[in-house]
Short mmCIF file of C-alpha atoms and ligand atoms in Angstrom, two decimals:
data_model
loop_
_atom_site.label_atom_id
_atom_site.label_comp_id
_atom_site.label_asym_id
_atom_site.label_seq_id
_atom_site.Cartn_x
_atom_site.Cartn_y
_atom_site.Cartn_z
CA MET Y 359 91.64 44.58 82.56
CA LYS Y 360 89.61 47.40 81.96
CA LEU Y 361 91.32 49.88 84.01
CA PHE Y 362 90.38 53.61 84.57
CA LEU Y 363 93.97 54.53 85.32
CA VAL Y 364 94.14 57.55 87.32
CA ILE Y 365 97.42 59.39 87.10
CA PHE Y 366 98.46 61.94 88.96
CA ILE Y 367 101.00 63.97 87.43
CA VAL Y 368 100.67 67.52 88.79
CA THR Y 369 100.56 69.88 91.42
CA ALA Y 370 101.02 69.87 95.13
CA ILE Y 371 97.01 69.66 95.15
CA PHE Y 372 97.15 67.61 97.98
CA GLY Y 373 99.11 70.18 99.92
CA PRO Y 374 96.54 73.01 99.31
CA CYS Y 375 93.79 70.71 99.19
CA PHE Y 376 93.88 71.24 102.80
CA SER Y 377 90.42 72.80 102.62
CA PHE Y 378 89.06 69.47 103.36
CA ASP Y 379 87.52 68.47 106.58
CA VAL Y 380 90.04 66.15 108.26
CA SER Y 381 89.45 65.44 111.52
CA GLY Y 382 92.28 66.34 113.73
CA ASN Y 383 93.94 68.30 111.27
CA ASP Y 384 93.30 71.82 112.00
CA PHE Y 385 96.55 73.20 111.60
CA PRO Y 386 98.07 74.92 108.55
CA LEU Y 387 100.53 72.61 106.68
CA THR Y 388 104.05 74.05 106.37
CA LEU Y 389 107.34 72.69 104.76
CA ASP Y 390 109.34 72.40 108.17
CA TYR Y 391 106.51 70.88 110.25
CA TYR Y 392 109.21 67.94 110.96
CA LYS Y 393 112.60 70.02 111.17
CA SER Y 394 113.16 69.67 114.77
CA THR Y 395 111.41 66.26 115.13
CA CYS Y 396 112.41 64.42 112.09
CA PRO Y 397 114.54 66.16 110.00
CA THR Y 398 115.51 63.27 107.60
CA VAL Y 399 111.86 62.63 107.00
CA PHE Y 400 112.04 63.48 103.23
CA ASP Y 401 115.36 61.72 102.84
CA VAL Y 402 114.48 58.65 104.16
CA ILE Y 403 111.23 58.27 102.36
CA LYS Y 404 113.02 59.47 99.15
CA LYS Y 405 115.59 56.63 99.53
CA GLU Y 406 112.70 54.11 100.17
CA MET Y 407 111.19 54.81 97.12
CA GLU Y 408 114.16 55.09 94.85
CA CYS Y 409 114.70 51.03 95.96
CA ILE Y 410 111.00 50.64 95.60
CA VAL Y 411 110.28 51.68 92.04
CA LYS Y 412 113.58 50.19 91.09
CA GLU Y 413 112.33 47.14 92.04
CA ASP Y 414 109.33 47.61 90.06
CA PRO Y 415 108.36 50.95 88.52
CA ARG Y 416 104.68 49.86 88.35
CA ASN Y 417 104.85 50.80 92.17
CA ALA Y 418 105.25 54.49 91.35
CA ALA Y 419 101.70 54.24 89.96
CA ILE Y 420 100.48 52.10 92.66
CA ILE Y 421 101.45 54.62 95.21
CA ILE Y 422 100.10 57.97 93.53
CA ARG Y 423 96.65 55.61 93.09
CA LEU Y 424 96.86 54.92 96.74
CA HIS Y 425 97.24 58.43 97.93
CA PHE Y 426 94.13 59.61 95.30
CA HIS Y 427 92.18 56.93 96.93
CA ASP Y 428 93.02 58.37 100.55
CA CYS Y 429 92.69 61.97 99.73
CA PHE Y 430 89.15 61.52 98.05
CA VAL Y 431 87.48 59.82 101.34
CA GLN Y 432 87.41 62.18 104.59
CA GLY Y 433 90.72 64.09 102.83
CA CYS Y 434 94.36 63.10 103.04
CA ASP Y 435 94.18 61.26 106.26
CA ALA Y 436 95.33 57.88 105.69
CA SER Y 437 92.11 56.47 106.63
CA VAL Y 438 92.22 54.16 103.32
CA LEU Y 439 95.31 52.49 105.24
CA LEU Y 440 93.15 51.16 107.96
CA ASP Y 441 92.43 47.57 108.41
CA ASP Y 442 89.07 46.31 108.97
CA THR Y 443 88.79 45.43 112.75
CA GLU Y 444 85.84 44.35 114.98
CA SER Y 445 85.19 48.06 115.97
CA LEU Y 446 86.16 49.81 112.77
CA GLN Y 447 84.86 48.96 109.02
CA GLY Y 448 87.81 50.27 106.88
CA GLU Y 449 87.72 51.39 103.08
CA LYS Y 450 90.04 48.62 101.77
CA THR Y 451 86.94 46.48 100.77
CA ALA Y 452 85.02 49.55 98.99
CA SER Y 453 84.17 48.63 95.29
CA PRO Y 454 86.50 51.18 93.97
CA ASN Y 455 89.42 49.75 96.46
CA ILE Y 456 88.66 46.22 96.52
CA ASN Y 457 90.24 44.32 93.79
CA SER Y 458 92.55 47.07 92.46
CA LEU Y 459 93.91 49.05 95.15
CA ARG Y 460 97.52 48.36 96.40
CA GLY Y 461 100.55 49.53 98.10
CA TYR Y 462 99.96 48.92 101.78
CA LYS Y 463 103.10 46.91 102.28
CA ILE Y 464 104.90 49.57 100.66
CA VAL Y 465 103.44 52.10 103.24
CA ASP Y 466 104.40 49.49 106.14
CA ARG Y 467 108.01 49.31 104.40
CA ILE Y 468 108.54 53.19 104.69
CA LYS Y 469 106.69 53.43 108.03
CA ASN Y 470 109.00 50.85 109.33
CA ILE Y 471 112.30 52.78 108.55
CA ILE Y 472 110.78 56.25 109.78
CA GLU Y 473 109.70 54.97 113.06
CA SER Y 474 113.03 53.61 113.86
CA GLU Y 475 114.53 56.92 112.86
CA CYS Y 476 112.11 59.23 114.45
CA PRO Y 477 109.24 57.10 116.64
CA GLY Y 478 105.82 58.27 116.81
CA VAL Y 479 106.34 61.47 114.77
CA VAL Y 480 105.68 61.51 111.28
CA SER Y 481 101.91 60.50 110.36
CA CYS Y 482 101.02 58.04 107.85
CA ALA Y 483 99.07 60.46 105.94
CA ASP Y 484 102.55 62.71 105.29
CA LEU Y 485 104.28 59.47 104.64
CA LEU Y 486 101.83 58.46 101.73
CA THR Y 487 101.69 62.16 100.22
CA ILE Y 488 105.50 62.56 100.25
CA SER Y 489 105.82 59.08 98.85
CA ALA Y 490 103.44 59.98 96.05
CA ARG Y 491 105.47 63.10 95.10
CA ASP Y 492 109.04 61.13 94.96
CA ALA Y 493 106.93 58.09 92.97
CA THR Y 494 106.02 60.93 90.37
CA ILE Y 495 109.58 62.30 89.98
CA LEU Y 496 111.09 58.66 90.07
CA VAL Y 497 109.15 57.74 86.68
CA GLY Y 498 110.04 61.02 85.06
CA GLY Y 499 107.02 63.86 86.50
CA PRO Y 500 107.75 66.81 87.95
CA TYR Y 501 108.70 68.04 91.19
CA TRP Y 502 106.84 70.08 93.86
CA ASP Y 503 107.05 71.16 97.62
CA VAL Y 504 104.88 68.76 99.86
CA PRO Y 505 103.61 70.77 102.72
CA VAL Y 506 103.30 68.46 105.81
CA GLY Y 507 101.81 68.37 109.31
CA ARG Y 508 98.81 66.06 108.39
CA LYS Y 509 97.25 63.89 111.34
CA ASP Y 510 96.01 60.35 110.93
CA SER Y 511 92.37 59.65 111.21
CA LYS Y 512 90.95 57.70 113.72
CA THR Y 513 88.17 56.69 111.36
CA ALA Y 514 87.48 55.53 108.13
CA SER Y 515 84.43 55.48 105.80
CA TYR Y 516 83.68 52.54 103.58
CA ALA Y 517 80.55 54.87 102.47
CA LEU Y 518 82.50 57.85 101.15
CA ALA Y 519 84.97 55.33 99.74
CA THR Y 520 82.38 53.85 97.75
CA SER Y 521 80.42 57.02 96.78
CA SER Y 522 83.31 59.47 96.60
CA LEU Y 523 85.63 57.77 94.18
CA PRO Y 524 85.14 58.14 90.31
CA THR Y 525 84.67 54.74 88.43
CA PRO Y 526 85.89 54.03 84.75
CA GLU Y 527 82.29 53.69 83.57
CA GLU Y 528 81.19 57.15 84.87
CA GLY Y 529 80.42 59.98 82.70
CA LEU Y 530 82.56 63.08 82.44
CA ILE Y 531 80.17 65.32 84.38
CA SER Y 532 79.67 62.76 87.03
CA ILE Y 533 83.47 62.93 87.36
CA ILE Y 534 84.06 66.53 86.87
CA SER Y 535 81.66 66.76 89.91
CA LYS Y 536 83.16 64.29 92.26
CA PHE Y 537 86.43 66.34 91.39
CA TYR Y 538 84.50 69.93 92.10
CA ALA Y 539 83.07 68.41 95.35
CA GLN Y 540 86.85 67.74 96.87
CA GLY Y 541 87.45 71.77 95.75
CA LEU Y 542 89.08 70.70 92.50
CA SER Y 543 88.60 72.24 89.29
CA VAL Y 544 88.03 71.12 85.52
CA GLU Y 545 91.46 72.05 84.85
CA ASP Y 546 92.63 70.10 87.78
CA THR Y 547 90.34 66.77 86.79
CA VAL Y 548 92.07 67.07 82.94
CA ALA Y 549 95.43 67.23 84.50
CA LEU Y 550 94.88 63.98 86.91
CA ILE Y 551 93.20 61.70 84.75
CA ASP Y 552 93.43 60.29 81.18
CA TYR Y 553 90.21 58.62 80.02
CA TYR Y 554 91.45 56.76 77.02
CA LYS Y 555 94.94 55.99 78.69
CA SER Y 556 94.47 52.39 78.92
CA THR Y 557 91.80 51.77 75.92
CA CYS Y 558 93.22 54.15 73.43
CA PRO Y 559 96.23 55.81 74.37
CA THR Y 560 97.01 57.08 70.76
CA VAL Y 561 93.74 58.71 70.26
CA PHE Y 562 95.28 62.27 70.57
CA ASP Y 563 97.97 61.56 68.23
CA VAL Y 564 95.72 59.66 65.41
CA ILE Y 565 93.45 62.63 65.33
CA LYS Y 566 96.32 65.47 65.37
CA GLN Y 567 98.00 63.72 62.52
CA GLU Y 568 94.82 63.28 60.59
CA MET Y 569 94.09 67.04 60.92
CA GLU Y 570 97.46 67.70 59.92
CA ARG Y 571 96.43 66.14 56.50
CA ILE Y 572 93.33 67.47 56.66
CA VAL Y 573 94.09 71.11 57.11
CA ASN Y 574 97.42 70.98 54.65
CA GLU Y 575 95.22 69.79 52.05
CA ASP Y 576 92.93 73.12 52.93
CA PRO Y 577 93.29 75.38 55.72
CA ARG Y 578 89.66 76.05 55.60
CA ASN Y 579 88.76 72.64 57.06
CA ALA Y 580 90.20 74.15 60.15
CA ALA Y 581 87.25 76.59 60.28
CA ILE Y 582 84.72 73.83 59.01
CA VAL Y 583 85.42 71.51 62.12
CA ILE Y 584 85.74 74.44 64.66
CA ARG Y 585 82.19 75.24 63.47
CA LEU Y 586 80.75 71.82 63.60
CA HIS Y 587 81.71 71.33 66.87
CA PHE Y 588 79.93 74.53 67.96
CA HIS Y 589 76.91 73.61 66.31
CA ASP Y 590 77.23 70.11 68.12
CA CYS Y 591 77.56 71.54 71.36
CA PHE Y 592 74.36 73.94 71.08
CA ALA Y 593 71.90 71.62 70.46
CA GLN Y 594 71.75 68.94 73.11
CA GLY Y 595 75.36 69.53 74.53
CA CYS Y 596 78.43 67.88 72.99
CA ASP Y 597 77.04 64.69 72.06
CA GLY Y 598 77.85 64.14 68.51
CA SER Y 599 74.07 64.66 67.76
CA VAL Y 600 74.95 67.23 64.73
CA LEU Y 601 76.89 64.16 63.18
CA LEU Y 602 73.60 62.00 62.81
CA ASP Y 603 71.92 61.48 59.25
CA ASP Y 604 68.25 61.65 58.88
CA THR Y 605 66.90 57.94 58.62
CA ARG Y 606 63.22 56.69 58.80
CA SER Y 607 63.29 56.59 62.70
CA LEU Y 608 65.23 59.29 63.38
CA GLN Y 609 65.25 63.18 62.45
CA GLY Y 610 68.59 64.78 62.70
CA GLU Y 611 69.90 68.16 62.74
CA LYS Y 612 71.49 68.26 59.63
CA LYS Y 613 68.73 69.86 57.80
CA ALA Y 614 67.83 72.60 60.36
CA ALA Y 615 68.29 76.15 59.29
CA PRO Y 616 71.41 77.06 61.02
CA ASN Y 617 72.94 73.94 59.46
CA ILE Y 618 71.39 72.96 56.39
CA HIS Y 619 73.19 75.56 53.79
CA SER Y 620 76.35 76.03 55.51
CA VAL Y 621 77.52 73.20 58.23
CA ARG Y 622 79.86 70.86 56.66
CA GLY Y 623 82.59 68.64 57.75
CA TYR Y 624 80.81 65.47 58.07
CA LYS Y 625 83.13 63.60 55.97
CA ILE Y 626 86.11 64.95 57.65
CA VAL Y 627 84.96 63.23 60.77
CA ASP Y 628 84.16 59.91 59.02
CA ARG Y 629 87.91 60.11 57.84
CA ILE Y 630 89.11 60.38 61.31
CA LYS Y 631 86.93 58.20 62.79
CA LYS Y 632 87.83 55.59 60.31
CA LYS Y 633 91.27 55.83 61.45
CA ILE Y 634 90.53 55.67 65.21
CA GLU Y 635 88.40 52.76 64.55
CA SER Y 636 91.11 50.63 63.07
CA GLU Y 637 93.36 51.67 65.81
CA CYS Y 638 91.00 51.22 68.86
CA PRO Y 639 87.48 49.81 67.80
CA GLY Y 640 84.62 51.12 69.72
CA VAL Y 641 86.09 53.02 72.35
CA VAL Y 642 86.14 56.76 71.34
CA SER Y 643 82.95 58.66 71.09
CA CYS Y 644 82.34 60.92 67.99
CA ALA Y 645 81.78 63.84 70.47
CA ASP Y 646 85.08 63.45 71.76
CA LEU Y 647 86.85 63.16 68.34
CA LEU Y 648 84.98 66.32 67.21
CA THR Y 649 86.04 68.12 70.24
CA ILE Y 650 89.70 67.22 70.16
CA ALA Y 651 89.72 67.75 66.35
CA ALA Y 652 88.41 71.34 66.66
CA ARG Y 653 91.14 71.95 69.23
CA ASP Y 654 93.75 70.26 66.96
CA ALA Y 655 92.32 72.72 63.94
CA THR Y 656 92.96 75.83 66.05
CA VAL Y 657 96.41 75.03 66.94
CA LEU Y 658 97.03 74.28 63.00
CA VAL Y 659 95.80 77.69 61.81
CA GLY Y 660 98.01 79.56 64.42
CA GLY Y 661 95.75 79.79 67.56
CA PRO Y 662 96.04 78.69 71.16
CA TYR Y 663 96.21 75.20 72.49
CA TRP Y 664 94.55 73.81 75.39
CA ASP Y 665 93.81 70.37 77.08
CA VAL Y 666 90.56 68.75 75.98
CA PRO Y 667 88.72 67.17 78.91
CA VAL Y 668 87.37 63.56 77.12
CA GLY Y 669 84.84 60.87 78.33
CA ARG Y 670 81.76 62.09 76.30
CA LYS Y 671 79.53 59.72 74.87
CA ASP Y 672 77.43 60.02 71.81
CA SER Y 673 73.77 60.53 72.11
CA LYS Y 674 71.27 58.20 70.57
CA THR Y 675 69.28 61.10 69.53
CA ALA Y 676 69.21 64.27 67.67
CA SER Y 677 66.96 67.68 67.92
CA TYR Y 678 66.00 69.32 65.00
CA GLU Y 679 64.01 71.70 66.87
CA LEU Y 680 67.04 72.49 69.56
CA ALA Y 681 69.21 72.93 66.28
CA THR Y 682 66.77 75.28 64.83
CA SER Y 683 66.10 77.35 68.29
CA ASN Y 684 69.48 77.48 70.19
CA LEU Y 685 71.72 78.13 67.61
CA PRO Y 686 72.30 82.04 67.12
CA THR Y 687 72.04 83.79 63.24
CA PRO Y 688 73.77 86.43 61.67
CA GLU Y 689 70.64 88.71 61.54
CA GLU Y 690 69.50 88.03 65.40
CA GLY Y 691 70.01 91.01 67.67
CA LEU Y 692 73.03 91.05 70.23
CA THR Y 693 70.99 90.70 73.40
CA SER Y 694 69.23 87.58 71.90
CA ILE Y 695 72.46 86.01 71.17
CA ILE Y 696 73.66 86.73 74.38
CA SER Y 697 70.45 84.98 75.69
CA LYS Y 698 71.41 82.00 73.71
CA PHE Y 699 74.90 81.85 75.01
CA TYR Y 700 73.70 82.45 78.51
CA SER Y 701 71.12 79.60 78.56
CA GLN Y 702 74.25 77.02 77.64
CA GLY Y 703 76.18 78.38 80.85
CA LEU Y 704 78.33 80.77 78.28
CA SER Y 705 79.15 84.22 79.67
CA VAL Y 706 79.35 87.52 77.58
CA ALA Y 707 82.93 87.16 77.64
CA ASP Y 708 82.66 83.49 76.43
CA MET Y 709 80.79 84.96 73.72
CA VAL Y 710 82.76 87.18 72.31
CA ALA Y 711 85.86 85.13 72.50
CA LEU Y 712 84.26 82.17 71.14
CA SER Y 713 82.91 84.74 68.20
CA GLY Y 714 86.53 85.44 67.35
CA ALA Y 715 86.63 82.08 65.65
CA HIS Y 716 85.23 83.96 62.59
CA THR Y 717 88.90 85.17 62.43
CA ILE Y 718 89.22 82.22 60.04
CA GLY Y 719 86.54 80.70 57.53
CA MET Y 720 84.06 81.66 55.20
CA ALA Y 721 80.50 83.22 54.85
CA GLN Y 722 77.95 82.74 52.12
CA CYS Y 723 76.26 85.79 50.76
CA ARG Y 724 72.88 84.61 52.01
CA ASN Y 725 74.42 85.37 55.35
CA PHE Y 726 76.00 88.61 54.91
CA ARG Y 727 73.70 90.27 52.22
CA SER Y 728 71.35 92.32 54.68
CA ARG Y 729 74.64 93.52 56.37
CA ILE Y 730 76.22 94.84 53.19
CA TYR Y 731 73.00 96.28 52.05
CA GLY Y 732 72.10 97.23 55.27
CA ASP Y 733 73.96 99.42 58.04
CA PHE Y 734 77.63 98.62 56.67
CA LYS Y 735 78.22 101.81 55.09
CA VAL Y 736 77.01 103.48 58.60
CA THR Y 737 79.44 101.44 60.96
CA SER Y 738 82.37 101.82 58.66
CA ALA Y 739 81.77 105.61 58.42
CA THR Y 740 82.46 105.93 54.61
CA ASP Y 741 86.22 105.12 55.11
CA PRO Y 742 87.35 104.98 51.35
CA VAL Y 743 89.14 101.82 51.79
CA SER Y 744 86.09 100.42 53.40
CA GLU Y 745 84.08 101.64 50.34
CA THR Y 746 86.22 99.53 48.17
CA TYR Y 747 85.99 96.72 50.46
CA LEU Y 748 82.13 97.30 50.25
CA ALA Y 749 81.95 97.43 46.47
CA SER Y 750 84.00 94.18 46.43
CA LEU Y 751 81.49 92.33 48.81
CA ARG Y 752 78.50 93.73 46.47
CA GLU Y 753 80.06 92.32 43.66
CA ILE Y 754 80.09 88.98 45.26
CA CYS Y 755 76.91 89.40 46.59
CA PRO Y 756 74.13 91.06 44.40
CA ALA Y 757 71.20 92.78 46.33
CA SER Y 758 68.49 90.21 45.51
CA SER Y 759 68.42 86.72 46.33
CA GLY Y 760 69.14 84.11 43.52
CA ARG Y 761 72.02 82.04 42.21
CA ALA Y 762 74.70 83.91 44.14
CA ASP Y 763 73.20 83.05 47.68
CA GLY Y 764 75.89 80.54 48.01
CA ASN Y 765 79.05 82.86 46.85
CA GLU Y 766 81.45 83.11 49.59
CA THR Y 767 84.26 85.29 50.92
CA ALA Y 768 86.23 85.22 54.11
CA ILE Y 769 84.75 86.60 57.17
CA ASP Y 770 88.04 88.37 57.93
CA ASN Y 771 89.53 89.68 55.15
CA VAL Y 772 92.52 90.80 56.00
CA THR Y 773 94.18 87.29 57.48
CA PRO Y 774 91.53 84.55 56.21
CA ASN Y 775 93.33 81.65 57.00
CA LEU Y 776 95.42 82.65 60.27
CA PHE Y 777 93.83 82.27 63.81
CA ASP Y 778 94.68 85.69 65.16
CA ASN Y 779 92.73 88.45 66.66
CA SER Y 780 92.43 90.37 63.40
CA ILE Y 781 88.66 90.03 63.41
CA TYR Y 782 88.42 92.30 66.08
CA HIS Y 783 90.18 94.86 64.16
CA THR Y 784 87.79 94.47 61.66
CA LEU Y 785 85.05 95.28 63.96
CA LEU Y 786 86.85 98.37 64.93
CA ARG Y 787 86.97 99.83 61.54
CA GLY Y 788 82.76 98.83 61.53
CA GLU Y 789 83.84 96.48 58.60
CA GLY Y 790 82.35 93.20 60.37
CA LEU Y 791 80.80 91.09 57.46
CA LEU Y 792 78.25 89.39 59.52
CA SER Y 793 76.20 91.86 61.40
CA SER Y 794 76.08 89.59 64.40
CA ASP Y 795 79.55 90.10 64.77
CA GLN Y 796 79.54 93.72 64.18
CA GLU Y 797 77.03 94.24 66.89
CA MET Y 798 79.26 93.60 69.37
CA TYR Y 799 81.03 96.58 68.90
CA THR Y 800 78.57 98.86 67.40
CA SER Y 801 74.98 97.88 69.39
CA MET Y 802 73.74 100.27 71.74
CA PHE Y 803 73.05 97.69 74.16
CA GLY Y 804 76.95 96.58 73.70
CA ILE Y 805 78.49 98.40 76.53
CA GLN Y 806 80.21 95.25 77.76
CA THR Y 807 80.93 93.52 74.54
CA ARG Y 808 82.30 96.71 72.95
CA ARG Y 809 85.10 96.92 76.05
CA ILE Y 810 85.79 93.12 75.74
CA VAL Y 811 86.26 93.77 71.46
CA LYS Y 812 88.54 96.75 72.24
CA LYS Y 813 90.57 94.61 74.93
CA TYR Y 814 90.94 91.41 72.45
CA ALA Y 815 92.08 93.84 69.47
CA GLU Y 816 94.46 95.53 71.75
CA ASP Y 817 96.00 92.21 73.51
CA PRO Y 818 95.90 88.82 71.38
CA VAL Y 819 97.39 87.05 74.62
CA ALA Y 820 94.01 87.81 76.47
CA PHE Y 821 92.27 86.85 73.52
CA PHE Y 822 93.96 83.30 73.39
CA GLU Y 823 93.70 82.65 77.08
CA GLN Y 824 89.99 83.74 77.06
CA PHE Y 825 89.48 81.58 73.69
CA SER Y 826 90.90 78.57 75.14
CA GLU Y 827 89.19 78.83 78.59
CA SER Y 828 85.92 79.41 76.42
CA MET Y 829 86.31 76.58 74.13
CA VAL Y 830 86.82 74.05 77.00
CA LYS Y 831 83.60 75.52 78.64
CA MET Y 832 81.60 75.05 75.39
CA GLY Y 833 83.22 71.81 75.04
CA ASN Y 834 81.84 70.60 78.59
CA ILE Y 835 78.21 71.48 77.62
CA LEU Y 836 77.02 67.91 78.33
CA ASN Y 837 74.10 65.94 77.66
CA SER Y 838 72.90 64.31 80.59
CA ASP Y 839 70.78 61.75 79.16
CA SER Y 840 73.91 60.79 76.95
CA PHE Y 841 76.05 59.96 80.20
CA VAL Y 842 73.16 57.71 81.54
CA ASP Y 843 72.57 55.85 78.20
CA GLY Y 844 74.87 57.22 75.46
CA GLU Y 845 77.07 54.88 73.53
CA VAL Y 846 80.43 55.15 71.32
CA ARG Y 847 79.19 55.08 67.77
CA ARG Y 848 80.90 52.71 65.51
CA ASN Y 849 79.95 55.09 62.62
CA CYS Y 850 79.30 58.80 63.54
CA ARG Y 851 75.98 59.16 61.39
CA PHE Y 852 74.27 56.44 62.74
CA VAL Y 853 73.15 55.23 66.37
CA ASN Y 854 74.28 51.74 66.84
CA LYS Y 855 72.23 48.76 65.99
C1 HEM K 583 77.94 84.39 68.09
C2 HEM K 583 77.27 83.74 67.33
C3 HEM K 583 77.52 83.17 65.89
C4 HEM K 583 76.82 83.60 65.04
C5 HEM K 583 75.34 84.13 64.62
C6 HEM K 583 77.51 83.06 63.91
C7 HEM K 583 76.97 82.54 62.35
C8 HEM K 583 77.97 82.42 61.70
C9 HEM K 583 77.49 82.31 60.36
C10 HEM K 583 76.25 82.92 59.51
C11 HEM K 583 78.71 81.88 59.33
C12 HEM K 583 78.71 81.86 58.15
C13 HEM K 583 78.43 80.58 57.51
C14 HEM K 583 78.44 80.39 55.90
O1 HEM K 583 77.70 81.41 55.46
O2 HEM K 583 78.56 79.43 55.44
C15 HEM K 583 79.68 81.40 60.53
C16 HEM K 583 80.84 81.06 60.01
C17 HEM K 583 81.60 80.44 60.94
N1 HEM K 583 81.52 80.26 62.56
FE1 HEM K 583 79.82 81.18 63.39
N2 HEM K 583 78.83 82.23 64.53
C18 HEM K 583 78.55 82.40 65.89
C19 HEM K 583 79.32 81.99 66.53
C20 HEM K 583 80.50 81.24 66.42
C21 HEM K 583 81.29 80.20 67.34
C22 HEM K 583 81.07 80.47 68.95
C23 HEM K 583 82.03 79.46 66.54
C24 HEM K 583 83.21 78.62 67.43
C25 HEM K 583 83.55 78.85 68.41
C26 HEM K 583 81.79 79.92 65.38
C27 HEM K 583 82.86 79.51 64.29
C28 HEM K 583 82.63 79.84 62.96
C29 HEM K 583 83.33 79.33 61.98
C30 HEM K 583 84.88 78.85 62.13
C31 HEM K 583 83.20 80.02 60.74
C32 HEM K 583 83.54 79.52 59.45
C33 HEM K 583 83.27 78.27 58.88
C34 HEM K 583 83.19 78.08 57.48
O3 HEM K 583 84.28 78.36 56.93
O4 HEM K 583 82.95 77.23 56.85
N3 HEM K 583 80.75 80.90 64.90
N4 HEM K 583 79.39 81.85 61.50
#
């Protein structure tokens, strides 16, 4: 069965999620709501859930899912538990529930015991919320306090059950928006769902292992993969469009100016894709592969970890024009670069943090010539050490263009293979190799960027935190067309036939 297994593993979100509009639930939830009326409620539920999960561990998943399907419709009010009657259409026969939602008898069983201890006191909504927490613990998950005091609804909504719950075929953007509508963030969404859980449970391990080999072979590969992901996301969203080869019927992005001489890593993607296809054929999109690989690349060279939301689809198109116009160039002015990030939904802070990726990797002479024969001397204020550095750069990269255009040097010449905050120190010294980087500190329009550069130079943790957050944001730039008619490419270079 193609099962989009929604697993709840964290937090008492359905306690704080009390901003839900639940009729009858106008009181704040508290931990001791049943202190005088049913002091044993937590123990009773715990004991019964212990038996229930012992009988079949699957019951834990069943209860957690039942609670989820309750909360997403009218709030956590046990509306999902109501049977159809002549005067009430329940939620049990709505499409997200009808053939897969279970656990109603488990609830009846617990309710019976509670009613015999404290009749008419504990709501079914509280019972289910507590049971879901206990279920989580019983199969090895975390504990959290469950605030209680929910009331049961007198209504149910077949219509909301149909429209509010996510489906396994649904795209990431739509799922995120459904969680968002319930007051849950992208982080909550990622923590709560696992897109490849049933279809390719090893995907994260496979990519990690392969990236370990790839970065071990050459640490530069980490930089190459991160940049490839960035260039993918800025043209049509993160949809694997940058990976498509030119064909007779498709003009790809590989030959667009920001890519042609410098974007690499296509063979790395092919290599990882081959591994994944042999484990779970036709399941994992190239766009997800690249997004996960970029995170792993970062970690492998000393950078921060973050959870990667997945569920992207691969595009059937590419855009040479967007690759040309959306990607920033090293000679571009600060305000123009800021506006390019802004039009992708990324802020100035995102832009400064993401540019911190230049703490690893190399640049070619053609991309820093104008800088080293331009204002480098001014920004580095003729420091003798800087002068030596400048002289070495000029040796690699002569003033006039020609055979040396492709000569490379590290963008961060202090710790070129380490993902740290050293690039920001380079900018404070005025020694940024790329003009676009130096501008963040030096430009007259850079009051805000200058402040952020200083902050990240002083506080590597703040840089890592923002970088992680911004990479998630960048990775979530979505191609809405691909969500409608995208695909999982079998070969990342070509649209499926
Ligand atoms: C702010 C605007 C940006 C500009 C103008 C820019 C431009 C450049 C240029 C010109 C290079 C050197 C390419 C070469 O000569 O081969 C480069 C390298 C690189 N860029 Fe950026 N970049 C920007 C933002 C980003 C972002 C947002 C990321 C990722 C989050 C990124 C990641 C990298 C990496 C890792 C490298 C090294 C690649 C390698 O070693 O092959 N850049 N960038």
